[in-house]
Coordinates of C-alpha atoms in Angstrom, one line a residue:
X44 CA 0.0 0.0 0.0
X45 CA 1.2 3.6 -1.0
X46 CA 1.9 6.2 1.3
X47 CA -0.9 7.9 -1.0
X48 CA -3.7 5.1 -0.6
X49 CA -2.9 5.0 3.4
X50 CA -3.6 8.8 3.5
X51 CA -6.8 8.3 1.8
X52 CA -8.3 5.6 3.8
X53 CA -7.2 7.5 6.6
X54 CA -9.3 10.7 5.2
X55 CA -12.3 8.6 4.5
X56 CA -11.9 6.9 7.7
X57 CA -11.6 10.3 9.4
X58 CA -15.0 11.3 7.5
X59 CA -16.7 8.5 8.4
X60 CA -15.9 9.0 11.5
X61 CA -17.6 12.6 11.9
X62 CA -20.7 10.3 9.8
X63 CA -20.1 12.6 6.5
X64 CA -18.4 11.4 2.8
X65 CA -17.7 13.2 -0.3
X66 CA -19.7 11.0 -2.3
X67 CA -22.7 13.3 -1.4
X68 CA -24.3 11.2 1.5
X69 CA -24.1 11.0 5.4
X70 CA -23.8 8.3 8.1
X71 CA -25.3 8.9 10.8
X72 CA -26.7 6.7 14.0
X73 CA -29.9 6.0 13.5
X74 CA -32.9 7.7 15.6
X75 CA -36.8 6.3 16.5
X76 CA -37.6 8.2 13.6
X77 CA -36.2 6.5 11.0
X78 CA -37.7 3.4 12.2
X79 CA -40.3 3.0 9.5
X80 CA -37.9 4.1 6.7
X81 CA -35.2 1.6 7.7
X82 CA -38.3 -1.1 7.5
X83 CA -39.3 0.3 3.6
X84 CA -35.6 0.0 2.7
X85 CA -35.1 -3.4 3.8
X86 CA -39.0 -4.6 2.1
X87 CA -37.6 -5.1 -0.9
X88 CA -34.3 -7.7 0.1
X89 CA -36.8 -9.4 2.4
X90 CA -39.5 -10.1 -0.6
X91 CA -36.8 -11.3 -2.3
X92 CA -35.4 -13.5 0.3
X93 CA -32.2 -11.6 0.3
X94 CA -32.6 -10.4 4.1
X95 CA -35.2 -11.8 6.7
X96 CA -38.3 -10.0 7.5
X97 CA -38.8 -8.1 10.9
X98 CA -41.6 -6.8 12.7
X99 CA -41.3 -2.8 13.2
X100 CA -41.3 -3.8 17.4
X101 CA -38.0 -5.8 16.4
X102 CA -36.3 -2.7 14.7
X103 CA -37.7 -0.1 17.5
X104 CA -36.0 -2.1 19.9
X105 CA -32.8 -2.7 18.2
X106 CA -32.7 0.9 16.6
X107 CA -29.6 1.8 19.0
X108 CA -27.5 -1.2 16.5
X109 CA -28.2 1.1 13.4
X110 CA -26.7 3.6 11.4
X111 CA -28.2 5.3 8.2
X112 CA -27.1 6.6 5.6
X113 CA -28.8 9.2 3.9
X114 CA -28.6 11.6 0.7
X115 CA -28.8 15.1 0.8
X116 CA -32.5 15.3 0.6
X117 CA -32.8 13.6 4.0
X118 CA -33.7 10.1 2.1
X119 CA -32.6 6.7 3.7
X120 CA -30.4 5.6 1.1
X121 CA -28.4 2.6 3.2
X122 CA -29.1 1.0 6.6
X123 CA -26.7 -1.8 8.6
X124 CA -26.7 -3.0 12.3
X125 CA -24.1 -4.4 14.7
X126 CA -25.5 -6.8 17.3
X127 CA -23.1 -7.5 20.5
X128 CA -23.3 -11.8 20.5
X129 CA -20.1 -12.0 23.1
X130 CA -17.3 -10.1 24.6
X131 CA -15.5 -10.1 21.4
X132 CA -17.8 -11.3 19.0
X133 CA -20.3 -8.9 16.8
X134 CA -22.3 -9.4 14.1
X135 CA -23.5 -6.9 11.0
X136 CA -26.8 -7.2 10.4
X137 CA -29.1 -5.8 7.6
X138 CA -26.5 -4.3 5.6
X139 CA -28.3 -2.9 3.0
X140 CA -28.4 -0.3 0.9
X141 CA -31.0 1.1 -2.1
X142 CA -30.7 -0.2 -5.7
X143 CA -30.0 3.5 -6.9
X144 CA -27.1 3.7 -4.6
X145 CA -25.7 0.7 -5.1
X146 CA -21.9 0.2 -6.4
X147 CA -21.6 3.9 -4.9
X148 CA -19.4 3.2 -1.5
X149 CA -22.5 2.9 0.3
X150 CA -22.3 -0.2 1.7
X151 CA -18.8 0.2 2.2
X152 CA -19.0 3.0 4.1
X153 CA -21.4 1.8 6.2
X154 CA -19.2 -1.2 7.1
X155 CA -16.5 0.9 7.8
X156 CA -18.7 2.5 10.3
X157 CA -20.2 -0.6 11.8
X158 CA -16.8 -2.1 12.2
X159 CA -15.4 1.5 14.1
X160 CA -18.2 1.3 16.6
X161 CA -17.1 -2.7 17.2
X162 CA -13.7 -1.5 17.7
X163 CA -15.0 1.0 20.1
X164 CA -16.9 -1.1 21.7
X165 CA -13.9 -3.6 22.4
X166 CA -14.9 -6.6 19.9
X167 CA -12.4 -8.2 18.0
X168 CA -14.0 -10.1 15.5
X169 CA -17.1 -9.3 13.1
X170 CA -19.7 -12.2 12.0
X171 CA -22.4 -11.7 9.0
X172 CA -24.8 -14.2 7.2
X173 CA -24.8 -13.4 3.8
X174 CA -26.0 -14.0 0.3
X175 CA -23.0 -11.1 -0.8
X176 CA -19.6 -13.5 -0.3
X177 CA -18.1 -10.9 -2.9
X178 CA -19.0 -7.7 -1.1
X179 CA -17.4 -9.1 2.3
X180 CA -14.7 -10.5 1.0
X181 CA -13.9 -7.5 -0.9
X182 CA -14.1 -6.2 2.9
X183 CA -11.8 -8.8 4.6
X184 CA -14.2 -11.4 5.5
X185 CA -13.9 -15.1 5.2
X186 CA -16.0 -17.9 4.8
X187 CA -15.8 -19.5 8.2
X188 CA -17.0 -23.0 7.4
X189 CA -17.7 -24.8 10.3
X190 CA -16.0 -22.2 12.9
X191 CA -17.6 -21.4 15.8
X192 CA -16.3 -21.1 19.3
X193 CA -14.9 -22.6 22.4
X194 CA -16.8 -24.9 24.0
X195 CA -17.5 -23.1 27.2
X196 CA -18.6 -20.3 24.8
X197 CA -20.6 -22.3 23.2
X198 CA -22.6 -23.7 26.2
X199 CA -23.5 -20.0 27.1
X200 CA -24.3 -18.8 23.6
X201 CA -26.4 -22.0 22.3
X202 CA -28.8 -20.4 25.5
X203 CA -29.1 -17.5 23.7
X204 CA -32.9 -16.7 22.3
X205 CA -31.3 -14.7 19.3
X206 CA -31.6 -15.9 16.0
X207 CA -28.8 -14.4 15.0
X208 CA -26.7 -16.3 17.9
X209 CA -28.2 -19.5 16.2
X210 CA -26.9 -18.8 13.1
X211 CA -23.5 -17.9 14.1
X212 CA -23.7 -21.2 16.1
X213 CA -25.4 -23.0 12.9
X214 CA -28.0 -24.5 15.1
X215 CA -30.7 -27.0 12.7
X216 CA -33.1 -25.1 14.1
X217 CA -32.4 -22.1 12.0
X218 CA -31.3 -24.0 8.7
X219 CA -34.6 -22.6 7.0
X220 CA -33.1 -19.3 7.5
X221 CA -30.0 -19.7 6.5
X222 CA -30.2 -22.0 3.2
X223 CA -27.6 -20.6 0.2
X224 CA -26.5 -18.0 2.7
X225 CA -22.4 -18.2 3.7
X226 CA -21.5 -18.0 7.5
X227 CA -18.3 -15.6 7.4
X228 CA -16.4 -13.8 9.9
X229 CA -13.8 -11.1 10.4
X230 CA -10.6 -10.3 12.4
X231 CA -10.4 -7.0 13.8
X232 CA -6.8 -7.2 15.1

């Protein structure tokens, strides 16, 4: 990497940081108020199976996890979530972003974001269950097979209600859920 290219993801990390970009859109954390945009966005991925469907409750509660990204009309142009699943484990959650804005750093971006606020919050590794092994990879995440934890970690997270915690596990239970969809994980270190 150039002296050149570090400076710039420096500068982009620094603007993502403050939740603004040069590519005419903000990041932001996302507030009650978005609540029933962030659910519109995400309509689409769910009728196509991309993403699973959530009851509005489920987003209200988890609304502290999101952060938007919007154009500058105000518009919800992107949307992704970090769950907390251990002391160093997190996982993104519906990453997604809308099909104008799409190839546009959005979804990037918002990663970067998600992945700063893991940091912050002292997690070193990232888990997602996706349909877009490109997009993460591109991003440093690996298929993780048949990973999953300690055992003694195990024994407290297979207690979990979570879906998501079932996924990362790859309990049967959730196998409708997670059909065609890769289990991959990231090293923040």
């Amino acid at each position: 990497m150039t002296d050149a290219s570090v400076s710039e993801d420096v500068t982009e990390q620094a603007r993502t940081d403050r939740g603004t970009s040069d590519r005419g859109y903000v990041v932001r954390r996302a507030r009650t108020g978005d609540v029933p945009g962030i659910q519109a966005l995400v309509e689409p991925l769910v009728q196509q199976r991309i993403l699973l469907g959530k009851d509005r409750v489920v987003f209200y509660e988890a609304v502290q996890e999101f952060r938007v990204a919007e154009d500058p009309a105000g518009n919800l142009i992107g949307v992704g979530a970090l769950h907390v699943i251990w002391e160093d484990l997190g996982e993104v959650r519906t990453l997604a972003v809308t099909e104008d804005w799409l190839g546009k750093g959005v979804g990037h971006v918002l990663l970067t974001r998600l992945e700063a606020d893991a940091r912050e919050l002292g997690l070193t590794r990232l888990f997602c269950l996706t349909f877009e092994v490109p997009f993460f990879t591109r991003n440093g995440f690996r298929d993780m097979g048949t990973e999953t934890v300690d055992p003694a970690v195990y024994a407290e997270l297979v207690r979990s209600h979570d879906e998501g915690v079932a996924e990362f596990l790859d309990l049967a239970r959730v196998k409708p859920n997670t059909l065609g969809n890769t289990r991959m994980v990231k090293s923040l270190l």
